[in-house]
Structures are given as structure tokens and as C-alpha cells.
Tab-separated table of C-alpha atoms in Angstrom:
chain	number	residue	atom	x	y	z
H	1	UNK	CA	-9.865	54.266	112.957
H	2	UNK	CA	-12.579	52.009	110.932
H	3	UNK	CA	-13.587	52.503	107.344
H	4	UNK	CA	-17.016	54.411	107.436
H	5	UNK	CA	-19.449	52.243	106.026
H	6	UNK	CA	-20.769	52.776	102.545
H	7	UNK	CA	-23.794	54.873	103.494
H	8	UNK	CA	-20.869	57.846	103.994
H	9	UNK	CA	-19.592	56.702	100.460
H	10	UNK	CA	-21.003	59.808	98.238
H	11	UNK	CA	-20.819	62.140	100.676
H	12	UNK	CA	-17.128	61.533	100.913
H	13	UNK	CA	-17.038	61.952	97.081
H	14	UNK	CA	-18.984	64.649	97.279
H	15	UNK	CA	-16.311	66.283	100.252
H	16	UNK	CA	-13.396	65.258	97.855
H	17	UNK	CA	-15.011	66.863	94.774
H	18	UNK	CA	-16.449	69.885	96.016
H	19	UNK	CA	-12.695	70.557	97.898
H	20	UNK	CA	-10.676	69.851	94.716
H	21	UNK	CA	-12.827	72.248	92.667
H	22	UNK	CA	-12.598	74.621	95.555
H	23	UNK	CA	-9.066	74.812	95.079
H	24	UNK	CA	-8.854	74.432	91.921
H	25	UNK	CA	-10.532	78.007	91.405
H	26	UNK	CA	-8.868	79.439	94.427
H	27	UNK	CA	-5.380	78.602	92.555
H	28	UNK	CA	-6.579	79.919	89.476
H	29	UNK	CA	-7.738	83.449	91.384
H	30	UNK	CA	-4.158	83.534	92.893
H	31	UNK	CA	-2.487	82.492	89.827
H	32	UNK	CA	-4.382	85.968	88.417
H	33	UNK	CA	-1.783	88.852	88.763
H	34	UNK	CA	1.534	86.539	87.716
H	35	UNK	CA	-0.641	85.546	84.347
H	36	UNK	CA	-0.753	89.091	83.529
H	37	UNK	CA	2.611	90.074	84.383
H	38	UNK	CA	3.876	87.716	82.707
H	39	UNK	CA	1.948	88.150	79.369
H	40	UNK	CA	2.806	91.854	79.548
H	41	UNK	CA	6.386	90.836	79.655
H	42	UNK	CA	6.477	88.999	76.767
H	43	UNK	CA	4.243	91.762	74.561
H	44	UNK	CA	6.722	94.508	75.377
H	45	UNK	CA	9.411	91.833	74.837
H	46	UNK	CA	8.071	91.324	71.263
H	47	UNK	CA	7.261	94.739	70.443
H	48	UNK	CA	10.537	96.256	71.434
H	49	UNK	CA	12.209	94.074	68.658
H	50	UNK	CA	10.568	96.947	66.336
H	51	UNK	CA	11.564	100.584	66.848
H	52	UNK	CA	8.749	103.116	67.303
H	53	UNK	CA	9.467	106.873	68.227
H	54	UNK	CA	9.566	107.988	71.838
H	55	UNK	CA	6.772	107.002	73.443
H	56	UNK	CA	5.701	107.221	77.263
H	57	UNK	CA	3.064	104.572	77.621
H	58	UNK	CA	2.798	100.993	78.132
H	59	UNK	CA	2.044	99.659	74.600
H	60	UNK	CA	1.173	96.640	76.535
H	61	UNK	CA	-2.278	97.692	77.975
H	62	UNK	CA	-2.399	99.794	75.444
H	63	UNK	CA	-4.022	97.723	72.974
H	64	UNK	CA	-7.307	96.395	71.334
H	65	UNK	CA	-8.143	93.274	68.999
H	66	UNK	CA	-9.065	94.274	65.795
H	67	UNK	CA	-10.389	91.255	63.713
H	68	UNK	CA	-10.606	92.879	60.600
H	69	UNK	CA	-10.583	91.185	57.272
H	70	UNK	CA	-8.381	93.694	54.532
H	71	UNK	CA	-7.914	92.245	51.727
H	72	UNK	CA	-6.276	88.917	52.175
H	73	UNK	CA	-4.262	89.903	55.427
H	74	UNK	CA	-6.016	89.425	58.626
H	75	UNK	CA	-5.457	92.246	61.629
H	76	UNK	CA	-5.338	90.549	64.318
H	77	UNK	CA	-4.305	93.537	67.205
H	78	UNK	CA	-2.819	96.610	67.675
H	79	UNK	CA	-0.458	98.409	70.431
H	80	UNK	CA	-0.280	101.688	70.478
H	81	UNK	CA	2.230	103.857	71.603
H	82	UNK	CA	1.273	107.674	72.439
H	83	UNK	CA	3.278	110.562	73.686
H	84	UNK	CA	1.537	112.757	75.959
H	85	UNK	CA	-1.477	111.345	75.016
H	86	UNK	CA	-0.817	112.091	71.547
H	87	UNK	CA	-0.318	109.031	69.239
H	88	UNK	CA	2.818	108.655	67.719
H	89	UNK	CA	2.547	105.259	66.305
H	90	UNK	CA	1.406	101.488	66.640
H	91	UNK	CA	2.309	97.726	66.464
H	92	UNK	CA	-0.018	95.598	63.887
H	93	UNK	CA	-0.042	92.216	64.546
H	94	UNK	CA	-1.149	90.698	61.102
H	95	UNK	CA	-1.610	87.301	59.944
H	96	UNK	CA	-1.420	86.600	56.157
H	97	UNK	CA	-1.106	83.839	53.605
H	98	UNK	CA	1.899	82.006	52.717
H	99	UNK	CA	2.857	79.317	50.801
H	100	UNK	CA	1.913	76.558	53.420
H	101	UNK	CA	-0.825	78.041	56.083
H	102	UNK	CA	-0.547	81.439	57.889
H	103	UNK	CA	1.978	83.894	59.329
H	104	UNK	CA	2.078	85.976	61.526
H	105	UNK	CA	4.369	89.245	61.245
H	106	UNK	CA	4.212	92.238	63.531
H	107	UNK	CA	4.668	95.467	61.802
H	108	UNK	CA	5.533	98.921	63.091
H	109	UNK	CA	3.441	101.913	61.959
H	110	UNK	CA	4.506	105.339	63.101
H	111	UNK	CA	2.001	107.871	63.104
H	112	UNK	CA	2.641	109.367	59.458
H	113	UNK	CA	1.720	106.085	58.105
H	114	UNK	CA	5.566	105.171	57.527
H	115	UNK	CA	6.548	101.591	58.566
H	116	UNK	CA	9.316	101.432	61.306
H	117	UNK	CA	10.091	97.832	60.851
H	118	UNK	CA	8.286	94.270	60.358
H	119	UNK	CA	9.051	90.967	62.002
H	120	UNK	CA	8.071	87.631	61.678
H	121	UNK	CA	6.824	86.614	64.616
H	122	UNK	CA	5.801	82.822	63.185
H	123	UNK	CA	5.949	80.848	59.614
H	124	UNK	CA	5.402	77.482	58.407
H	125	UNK	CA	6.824	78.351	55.224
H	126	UNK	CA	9.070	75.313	53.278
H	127	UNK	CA	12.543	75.044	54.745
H	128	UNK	CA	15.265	76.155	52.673
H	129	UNK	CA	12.562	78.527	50.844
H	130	UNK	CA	9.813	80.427	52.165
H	131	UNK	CA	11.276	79.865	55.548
H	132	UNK	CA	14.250	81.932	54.653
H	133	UNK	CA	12.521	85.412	55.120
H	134	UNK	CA	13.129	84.155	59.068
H	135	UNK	CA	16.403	82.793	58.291
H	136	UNK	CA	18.957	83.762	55.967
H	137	UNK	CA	17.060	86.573	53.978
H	138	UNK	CA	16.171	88.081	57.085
H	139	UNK	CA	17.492	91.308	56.211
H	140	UNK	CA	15.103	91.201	52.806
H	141	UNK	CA	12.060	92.300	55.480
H	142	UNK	CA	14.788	95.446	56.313
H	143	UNK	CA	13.020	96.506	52.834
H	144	UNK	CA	10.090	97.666	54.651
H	145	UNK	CA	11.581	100.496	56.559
H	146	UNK	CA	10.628	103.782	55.781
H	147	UNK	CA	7.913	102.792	52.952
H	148	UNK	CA	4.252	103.942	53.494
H	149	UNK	CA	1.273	103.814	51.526
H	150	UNK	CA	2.380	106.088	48.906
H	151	UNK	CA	6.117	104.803	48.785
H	152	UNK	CA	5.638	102.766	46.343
H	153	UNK	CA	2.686	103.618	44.904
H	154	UNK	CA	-0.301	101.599	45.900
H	155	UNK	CA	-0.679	99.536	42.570
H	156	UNK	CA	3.497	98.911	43.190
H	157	UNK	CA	2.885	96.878	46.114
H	158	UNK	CA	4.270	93.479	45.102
H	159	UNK	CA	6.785	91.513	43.864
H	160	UNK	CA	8.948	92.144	41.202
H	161	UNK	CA	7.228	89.213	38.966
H	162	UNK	CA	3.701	90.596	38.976
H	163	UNK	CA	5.485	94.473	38.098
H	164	UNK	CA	5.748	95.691	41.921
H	165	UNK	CA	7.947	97.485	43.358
H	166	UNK	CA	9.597	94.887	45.924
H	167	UNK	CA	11.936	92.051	44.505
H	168	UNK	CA	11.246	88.281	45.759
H	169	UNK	CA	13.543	86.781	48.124
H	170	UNK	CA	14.410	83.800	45.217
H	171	UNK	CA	12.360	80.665	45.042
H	172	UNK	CA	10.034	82.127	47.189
H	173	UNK	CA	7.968	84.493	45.540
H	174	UNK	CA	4.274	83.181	47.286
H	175	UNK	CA	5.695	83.809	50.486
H	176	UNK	CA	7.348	87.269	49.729
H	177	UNK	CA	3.910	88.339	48.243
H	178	UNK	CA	1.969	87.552	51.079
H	179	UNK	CA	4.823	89.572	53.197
H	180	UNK	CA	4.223	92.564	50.627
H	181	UNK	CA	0.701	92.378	50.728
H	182	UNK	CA	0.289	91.938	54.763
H	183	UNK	CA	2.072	95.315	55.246
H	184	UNK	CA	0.260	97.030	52.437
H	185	UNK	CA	-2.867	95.732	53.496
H	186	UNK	CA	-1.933	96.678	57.610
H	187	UNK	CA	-1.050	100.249	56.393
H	188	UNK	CA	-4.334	100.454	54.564
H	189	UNK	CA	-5.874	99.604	57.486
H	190	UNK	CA	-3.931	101.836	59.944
H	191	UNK	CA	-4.450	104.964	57.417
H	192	UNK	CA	-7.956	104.256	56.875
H	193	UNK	CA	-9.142	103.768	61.019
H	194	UNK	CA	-6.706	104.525	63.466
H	195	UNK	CA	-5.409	107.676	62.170
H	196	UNK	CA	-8.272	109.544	60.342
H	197	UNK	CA	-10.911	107.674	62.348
H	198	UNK	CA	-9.564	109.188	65.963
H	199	UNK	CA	-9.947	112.831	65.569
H	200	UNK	CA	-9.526	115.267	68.607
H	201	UNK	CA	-12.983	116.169	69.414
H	202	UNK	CA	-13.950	119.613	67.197
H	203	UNK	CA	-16.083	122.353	69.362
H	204	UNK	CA	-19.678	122.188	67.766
H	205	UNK	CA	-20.095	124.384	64.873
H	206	UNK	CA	-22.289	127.538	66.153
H	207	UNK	CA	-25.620	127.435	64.437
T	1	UNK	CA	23.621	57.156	101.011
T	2	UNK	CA	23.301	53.632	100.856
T	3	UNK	CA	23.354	53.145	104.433
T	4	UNK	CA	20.344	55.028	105.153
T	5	UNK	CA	17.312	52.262	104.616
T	6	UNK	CA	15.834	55.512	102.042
T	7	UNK	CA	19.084	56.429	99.898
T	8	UNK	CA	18.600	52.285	98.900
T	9	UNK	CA	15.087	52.219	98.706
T	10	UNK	CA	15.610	55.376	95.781
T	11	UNK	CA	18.372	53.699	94.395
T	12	UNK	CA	16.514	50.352	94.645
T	13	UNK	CA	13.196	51.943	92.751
T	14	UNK	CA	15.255	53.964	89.894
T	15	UNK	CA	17.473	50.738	89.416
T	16	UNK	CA	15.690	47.635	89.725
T	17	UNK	CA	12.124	48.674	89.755
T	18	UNK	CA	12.510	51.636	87.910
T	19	UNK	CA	8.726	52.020	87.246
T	20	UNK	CA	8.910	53.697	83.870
T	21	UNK	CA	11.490	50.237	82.382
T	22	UNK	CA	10.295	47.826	84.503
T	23	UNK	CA	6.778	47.782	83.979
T	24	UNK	CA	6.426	50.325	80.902
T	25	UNK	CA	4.199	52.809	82.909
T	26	UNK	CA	3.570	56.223	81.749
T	27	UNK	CA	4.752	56.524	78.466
T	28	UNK	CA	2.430	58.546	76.746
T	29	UNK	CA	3.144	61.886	78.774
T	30	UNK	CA	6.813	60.867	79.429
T	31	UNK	CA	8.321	59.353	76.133
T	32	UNK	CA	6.011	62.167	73.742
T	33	UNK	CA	7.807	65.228	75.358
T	34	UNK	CA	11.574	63.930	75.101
T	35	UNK	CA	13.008	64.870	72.409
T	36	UNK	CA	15.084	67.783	74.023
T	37	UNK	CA	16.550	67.885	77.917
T	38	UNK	CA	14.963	70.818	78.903
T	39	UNK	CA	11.066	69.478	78.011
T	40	UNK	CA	12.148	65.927	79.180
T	41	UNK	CA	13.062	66.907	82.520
T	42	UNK	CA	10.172	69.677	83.205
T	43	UNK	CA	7.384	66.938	82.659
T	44	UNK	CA	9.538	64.670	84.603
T	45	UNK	CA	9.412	67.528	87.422
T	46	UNK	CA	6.194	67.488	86.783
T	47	UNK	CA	5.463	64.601	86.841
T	48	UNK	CA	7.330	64.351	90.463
T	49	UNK	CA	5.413	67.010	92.083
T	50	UNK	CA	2.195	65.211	91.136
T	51	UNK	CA	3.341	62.244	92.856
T	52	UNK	CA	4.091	63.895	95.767
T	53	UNK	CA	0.752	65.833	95.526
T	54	UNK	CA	-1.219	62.686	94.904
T	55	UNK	CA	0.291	60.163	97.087
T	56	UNK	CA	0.651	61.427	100.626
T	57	UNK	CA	-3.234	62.744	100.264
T	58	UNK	CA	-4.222	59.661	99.336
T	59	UNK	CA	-2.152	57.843	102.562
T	60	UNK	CA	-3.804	60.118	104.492
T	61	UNK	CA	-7.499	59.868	103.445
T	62	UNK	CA	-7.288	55.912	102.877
T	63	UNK	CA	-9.242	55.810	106.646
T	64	UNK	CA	-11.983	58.411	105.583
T	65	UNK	CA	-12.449	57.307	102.301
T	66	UNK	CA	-14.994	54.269	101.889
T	67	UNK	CA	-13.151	51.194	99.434
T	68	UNK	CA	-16.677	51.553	97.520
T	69	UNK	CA	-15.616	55.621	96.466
T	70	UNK	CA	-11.535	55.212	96.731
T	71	UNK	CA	-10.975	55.028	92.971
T	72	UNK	CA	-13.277	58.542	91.681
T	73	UNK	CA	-11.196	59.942	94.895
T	74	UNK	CA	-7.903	59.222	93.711
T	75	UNK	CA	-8.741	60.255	90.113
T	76	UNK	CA	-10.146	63.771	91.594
T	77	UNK	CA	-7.319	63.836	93.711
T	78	UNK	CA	-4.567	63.393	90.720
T	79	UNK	CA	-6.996	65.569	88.712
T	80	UNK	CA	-6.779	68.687	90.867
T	81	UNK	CA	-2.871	67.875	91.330
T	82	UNK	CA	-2.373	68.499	87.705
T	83	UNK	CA	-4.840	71.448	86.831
T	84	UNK	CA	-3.499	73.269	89.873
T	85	UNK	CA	0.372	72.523	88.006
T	86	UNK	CA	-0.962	73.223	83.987
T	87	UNK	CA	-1.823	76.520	85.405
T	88	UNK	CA	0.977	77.393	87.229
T	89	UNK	CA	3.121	76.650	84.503
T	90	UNK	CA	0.452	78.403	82.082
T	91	UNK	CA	1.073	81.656	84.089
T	92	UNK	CA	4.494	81.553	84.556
T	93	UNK	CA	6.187	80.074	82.046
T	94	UNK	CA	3.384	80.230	78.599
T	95	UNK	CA	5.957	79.054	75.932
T	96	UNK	CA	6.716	75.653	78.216
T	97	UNK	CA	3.164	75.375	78.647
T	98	UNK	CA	2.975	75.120	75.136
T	99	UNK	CA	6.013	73.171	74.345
T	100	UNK	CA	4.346	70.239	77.025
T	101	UNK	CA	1.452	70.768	74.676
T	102	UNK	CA	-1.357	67.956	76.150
T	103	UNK	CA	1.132	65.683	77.686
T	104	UNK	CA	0.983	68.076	81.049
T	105	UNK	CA	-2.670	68.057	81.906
T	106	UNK	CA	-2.790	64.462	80.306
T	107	UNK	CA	-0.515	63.633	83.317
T	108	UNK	CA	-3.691	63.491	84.984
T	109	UNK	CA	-4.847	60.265	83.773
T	110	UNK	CA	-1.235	59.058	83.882
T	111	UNK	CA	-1.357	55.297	84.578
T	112	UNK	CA	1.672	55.091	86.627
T	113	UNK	CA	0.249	57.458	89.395
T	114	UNK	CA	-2.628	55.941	89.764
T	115	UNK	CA	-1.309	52.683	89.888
T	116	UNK	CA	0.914	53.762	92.540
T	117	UNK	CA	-2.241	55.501	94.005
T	118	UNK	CA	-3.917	52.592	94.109
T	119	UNK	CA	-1.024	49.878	94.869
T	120	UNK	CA	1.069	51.619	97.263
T	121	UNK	CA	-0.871	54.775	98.239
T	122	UNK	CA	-3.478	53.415	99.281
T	123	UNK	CA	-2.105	50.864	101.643
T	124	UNK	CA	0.629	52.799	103.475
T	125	UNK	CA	0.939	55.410	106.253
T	126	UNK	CA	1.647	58.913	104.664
T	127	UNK	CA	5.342	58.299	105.524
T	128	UNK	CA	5.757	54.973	103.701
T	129	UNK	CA	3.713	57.106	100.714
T	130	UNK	CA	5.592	60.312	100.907
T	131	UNK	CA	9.149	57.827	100.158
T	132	UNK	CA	7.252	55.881	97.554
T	133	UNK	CA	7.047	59.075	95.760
T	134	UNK	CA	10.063	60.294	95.653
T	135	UNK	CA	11.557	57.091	94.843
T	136	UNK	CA	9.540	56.758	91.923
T	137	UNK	CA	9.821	60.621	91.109
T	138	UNK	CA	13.583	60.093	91.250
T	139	UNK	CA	13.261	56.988	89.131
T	140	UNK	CA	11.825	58.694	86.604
T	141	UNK	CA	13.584	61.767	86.531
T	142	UNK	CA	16.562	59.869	85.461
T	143	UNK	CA	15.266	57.836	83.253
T	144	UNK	CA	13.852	60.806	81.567
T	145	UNK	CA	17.423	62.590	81.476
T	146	UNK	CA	19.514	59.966	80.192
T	147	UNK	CA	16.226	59.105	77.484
T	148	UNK	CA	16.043	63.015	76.685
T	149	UNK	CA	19.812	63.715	76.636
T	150	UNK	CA	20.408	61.230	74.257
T	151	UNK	CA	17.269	61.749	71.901
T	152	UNK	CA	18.181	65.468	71.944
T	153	UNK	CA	22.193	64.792	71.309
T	154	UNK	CA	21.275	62.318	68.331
T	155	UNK	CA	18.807	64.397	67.194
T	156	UNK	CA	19.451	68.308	67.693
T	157	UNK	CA	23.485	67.701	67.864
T	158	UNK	CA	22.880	69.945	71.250
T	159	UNK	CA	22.440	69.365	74.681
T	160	UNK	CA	20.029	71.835	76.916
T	161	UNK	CA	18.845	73.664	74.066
T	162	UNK	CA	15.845	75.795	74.485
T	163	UNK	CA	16.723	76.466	78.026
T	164	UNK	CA	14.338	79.501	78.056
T	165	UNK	CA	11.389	77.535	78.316
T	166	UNK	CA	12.457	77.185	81.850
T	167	UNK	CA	14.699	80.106	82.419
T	168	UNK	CA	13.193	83.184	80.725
T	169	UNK	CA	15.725	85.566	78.948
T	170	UNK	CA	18.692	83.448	78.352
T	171	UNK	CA	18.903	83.625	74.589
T	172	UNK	CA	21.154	80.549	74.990
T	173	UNK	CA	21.065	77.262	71.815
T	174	UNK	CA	22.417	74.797	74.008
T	175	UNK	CA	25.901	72.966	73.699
T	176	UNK	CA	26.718	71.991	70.637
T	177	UNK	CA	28.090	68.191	71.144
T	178	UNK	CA	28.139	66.990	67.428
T	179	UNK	CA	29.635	69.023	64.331
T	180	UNK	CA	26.664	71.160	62.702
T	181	UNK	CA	24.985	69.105	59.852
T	182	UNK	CA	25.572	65.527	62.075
T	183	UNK	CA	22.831	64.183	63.376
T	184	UNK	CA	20.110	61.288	62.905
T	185	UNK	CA	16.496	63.080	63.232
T	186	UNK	CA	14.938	59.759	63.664
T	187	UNK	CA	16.125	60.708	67.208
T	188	UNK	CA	13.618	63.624	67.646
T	189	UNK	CA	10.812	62.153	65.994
T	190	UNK	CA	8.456	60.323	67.878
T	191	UNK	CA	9.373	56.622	66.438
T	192	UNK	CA	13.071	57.419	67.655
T	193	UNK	CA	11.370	57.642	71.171
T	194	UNK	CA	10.498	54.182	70.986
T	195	UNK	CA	13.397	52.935	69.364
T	196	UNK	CA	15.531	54.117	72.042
T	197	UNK	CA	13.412	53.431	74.697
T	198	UNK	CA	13.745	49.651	73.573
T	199	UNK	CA	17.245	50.079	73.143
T	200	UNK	CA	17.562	51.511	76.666
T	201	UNK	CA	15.194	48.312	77.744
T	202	UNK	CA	17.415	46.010	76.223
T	203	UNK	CA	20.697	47.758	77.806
T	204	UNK	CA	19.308	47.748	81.180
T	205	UNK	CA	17.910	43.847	81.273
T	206	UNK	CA	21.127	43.017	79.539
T	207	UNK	CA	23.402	44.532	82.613
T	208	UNK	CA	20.319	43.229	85.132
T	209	UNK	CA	20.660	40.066	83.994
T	210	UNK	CA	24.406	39.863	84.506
T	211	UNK	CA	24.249	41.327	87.840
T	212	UNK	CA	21.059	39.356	89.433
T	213	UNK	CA	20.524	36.569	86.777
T	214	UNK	CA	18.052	36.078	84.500
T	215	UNK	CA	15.005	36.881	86.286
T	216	UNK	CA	13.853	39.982	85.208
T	217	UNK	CA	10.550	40.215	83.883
T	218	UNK	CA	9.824	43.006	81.426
């Protein structure tokens, strides 16, 4: 077989380019269904590090971003979990400040406003202080469980230093504020929108 | 093995023209990614299956493709290769995805394939391609496992750690080869990449040059 001349040249390009796209997007199609399988996988893997009450949904698809600004914490998503249709809780992804750049913790809300657990799902705290909320304080986020809104009382939620309610884990008060802070401001959040936002609808008042 | 005319010519390639020592190809992706076993050897996989993507399609179109267009052809070719790969691996397994970081879709503009695109590729029936490949895949993917083993056992004390990047759901750390609190982190960083890769260098002309004299060229 001879070389085509060059006359062929960008039509051959043309053939080679238009074919890799082709399959390019055909691969990416395909590649479609394992994506979200696999993305749901590791959501439910996350969120069944944090106990919620029976539920009988998938928390997974159940969920919406939330993007909402409260206070200096940043709600990034929720999952909810519902019962018969009925809510009984939710997942808060929240980002807040540390002491060096963000993290990210997810929290667990059940429907009464009372937290189930929190997590830190990322840090880039200092090692050998903030970074020991992940590490060897870990149990100092077991704190969290069973508090709500009103458990302390709002103007409570802090550290010990600043007259809260919650002690520091040592030599790393920043970080353990922003902790305290995140789930006061996600429970905030949660009380204020999901749960008195979402009534059942009411039957119209008869004139 | 060595009997068969392509056991030597694999052995020949990851030896004596080991394309990653020999003529310091590919480094970017490779060395940046080899701190630990597990990373090392997926973009060295990776790496592999591009070559074997990139080169046999290239043996075969080297009659249909016009000299004047053969370089844009080959760099579409490797192009599509590697986004086809990045989002395979995307999909399937997101937290190697993001260990690779760049260094997977930056395989694309990998020197080394498209040298051997160009060099070998392009002047050989698809059979003669097809062995190129996995001679140089093979190359690589042991120089990448003896590179990565080492960075990961100087630097991590472990060996395999992370192993859920590949395999989901094994909550394994890796062996532990040196006492907790030993280790030189140099290894992990990326100046101990280089460091070691010149030590390996040295190592390998050093027994080269015993074996077939002096004349190796580095």
C-alpha cells in the first residue's frame, strides 16, 4: 500500500480527530451508570459511619446542595433519611474554619434537632495539634452526641476559654472552636429550614 | 523464557534499554506518583495500557496516515488513549483518581510514548509494535516497583499501604517493614524521588558496566 499523497493529509486528521472524540464521548456515556454507582457507594459508605434512627430510604439520592452561608460554617449538603416518608433525620455536610484552611465534618441531625454523631471527614489542621480531633482526641467529637440547640444553651456554644460549655481538646482551642461552632451553626440551620420550613401541606382555611 | 526470541527481547528492554534509566524518559508522570507501591504501580499500569493503546494503532495507520499529518495523529491518538483511561479510573476507582492527581491525564503528553510512537511505532508492522509495547510496559513496570517499594519502605516504614485505592474496602495499612517512628521522609518527598532515582542510575550503570564494559551511555 502507498502513502496517500498530501492532498488526503487533513482529511486524515480530520478522520483521526473526529473518531477519537467520537469515542471519547461514547466512553464517557458508557462510563455513566458505574460513575453513579460508585459515588453512591461511597456516600452511604460515609454516612453510615454516623448513626441515624431507622430509616427506609436511600440517603444517597436523597439529598440536595445547600450552599448556605451560617455564620462562619458553610453547609455544603444534606442527606436525608425518612421513614415512611416521614423525616426522621439528616446528614450535614459542613465545612468550617480551622486553624490552617477548612474542614470538613459531617454531622448527624435526627429529626428533634438532637445531634447523633459528627465526623471529620477532612482537616489540614497542625500535626500533633489541631490534627488530633482526627487522631488521638477522636473521642473529644463523642461530645457532640445527644446535644441540640438548646443543650447547651445557645450563647454556651464554645469552648471552655471564651465561657462555653465544651472544653478544648489542649493546644488546640482554634480548631475545637470552629468544631463547636460548625455543629451549632449546622443545627441552626437544620432547625431553622429543614424542619419548620417542610410542613405537611394544611387544608385551606374555609373563608 | 529466554529461549523464546520475545521473553529476551522483554528482558533485553527492562534490562539494558530499560527506557525509563536508559534514556531518562517519562519522569514527570512516573517519578511524581512514587512515593507509595500501590500509586507507583497503577500509573505504571497505566501507563502500560496506553502503550498498548497507542502503539499498535499507530502500526496500523502508519500506511493511511500521510508523513505531513503523522505527528497531530499520534498526539490525538495518545490523547484519546488517556482520557478514555482518566475516566475509567474516575468512575471506578475516584480516590485513585485523585491520588494520580494530574500525572494520569498528563500521561498524555508523556514523552516516552510518543517517542516510541514516533521511533518504533511508526516504522513497524502492528506485531513488531504490539511487542515493543509490552517490552517497554514491562520495563517500566519494574522499574516503577523496585523505585516505589523502596521510596515507600524508606519513607512510610510500610510496604502496599493504601491498598484501597485499588481494591475498595480493604481497610488494610500495609506491612509494616521498619519499627514505627524509623524512617527518612526525604524518601516520600519529591527530592527523594530524584535522589533515588540517581542512586538507582548509578547502581544499574555500575553492574552494566561490569557485565558489558564501559559503554553505556546515560
Amino acid at each position: 500500500m502507498t502513502a496517500l499523497t498530501a492532498r488526503a493529509a487533513p482529511w486524515v486528521l480530520a478522520t483521526v480527530v473526529l473518531t477519537a472524540a467520537a469515542l471519547v464521548v461514547a466512553t464517557d456515556h458508557g462510563l455513566q451508570p458505574i460513575r453513579e454507582k460508585v459515588r453512591a457507594d461511597a456516600v452511604r459508605a460515609m454516612l453510615s459511619e454516623v448513626p441515624m434512627p431507622p430509616y427506609d430510604n436511600d440517603p444517597a439520592t436523597a439529598t440536595s446542595a445547600v450552599m448556605r452561608h451560617e455564620g462562619a460554617s458553610y453547609i455544603e449538603r444534606i442527606y436525608r433519611a425518612r421513614r415512611g416518608g416521614e423525616p426522621v433525620g439528616a446528614w450535614l455536610v459542613v465545612r468550617a474554619p480551622g486553624y490552617s484552611g477548612e474542614m470538613r465534618l459531617l454531622i448527624g441531625v435526627r429529626g428533634n434537632g438532637m445531634v447523633t454523631a459528627v465526623r471529620l471527614l477532612s482537616q489540614r489542621e497542625t500535626p500533633g495539634y489541631g490534627d488530633r480531633i482526627a487522631g488521638s482526641e477522636a473521642a473529644w467529637l463523642g461530645g457532640f452526641e445527644g446535644r441540640a440547640l438548646d443543650n447547651p444553651l445557645r450563647r454556651l456554644w464554645s469552648v471552655s476559654s471564651e465561657g462555653g460549655a465544651f472544653d478544648a481538646v489542649s493546644g488546640a482551642t482554634i480548631t475545637s472552636r470552629g468544631v463547636v461552632h460548625a455543629v451549632r451553626d449546622a443545627l441552626a440551620w437544620y432547625a431553622g429550614s429543614e424542619v419548620a420550613a417542610p410542613q405537611p401541606p394544611v387544608a385551606a382555611p374555609a373563608p | 523464557m529466554a529461549e523464546s526470541g520475545f521473553g529476551r527481547d522483554c528482558c533485553g528492554v527492562a534490562w539494558q534499554g530499560n527506557p525509563v534509566l536508559l534514556r531518562l524518559l517519562g519522569l514527570c508522570p512516573l517519578l511524581a506518583v512514587s512515593d507509595r507501591v500501590v500509586t507507583g504501580l497503577a500509573i505504571a499500569i497505566l501507563f502500560a495500557l496506553t502503550m498498548l493503546w497507542t502503539q499498535p494503532l499507530i502500526a496500523m495507520l502508519r500506511d493511511v496516515v500521510p508523513v505531513a499529518v503523522r505527528l497531530p495523529c499520534q498526539a490525538v491518538i495518545a490523547a484519546c488513549g488517556v482520557t478514555v483511561l482518566h475516566a475509567a479510573v474516575q468512575a471506578a476507582l475516584p480516590p485513585l483518581a485523585a491520588a494520580l492527581g494530574v500525572y494520569l491525564p498528563v500521561l498524555a503528553g508523556c514523552c516516552l510514548i510518543l517517542v516510541r510512537a514516533e521511533e518504533s511505532a511508526w516504522r513497524r508492522p502492528v506485531i513488531s509494535a504490539v511487542r515493543d509495547a509490552v517490552a517497554h510496559a514491562v520495563g517500566v513496570i519494574a522499574f516503577m516497583a523496585a523505585l516505589s517499594a523502596v521510596r515507600e519502605a524508606l519513607g512510610h516504614g510500610t510496604l502496599l499501604r493504601d491498598l484501597e485505592l485499588i481494591v475498595p474496602g480493604t481497610g488494610w495499612s500495609g506491612f509494616q517493614v521498619l519499627p514505627r517512628g524509623w524512617r527518612l521522609p526525604i524518601a516520600s518527598l519529591p527530592a527523594g524521588a530524584l535522589l533515588l532515582f540517581g542512586a538507582v542510575l548509578a547502581v544499574r550503570n555500575l553492574i552494566a558496566a561490569g557485565r558489558d564494559g564501559p559503554a553505556v551511555r546515560a
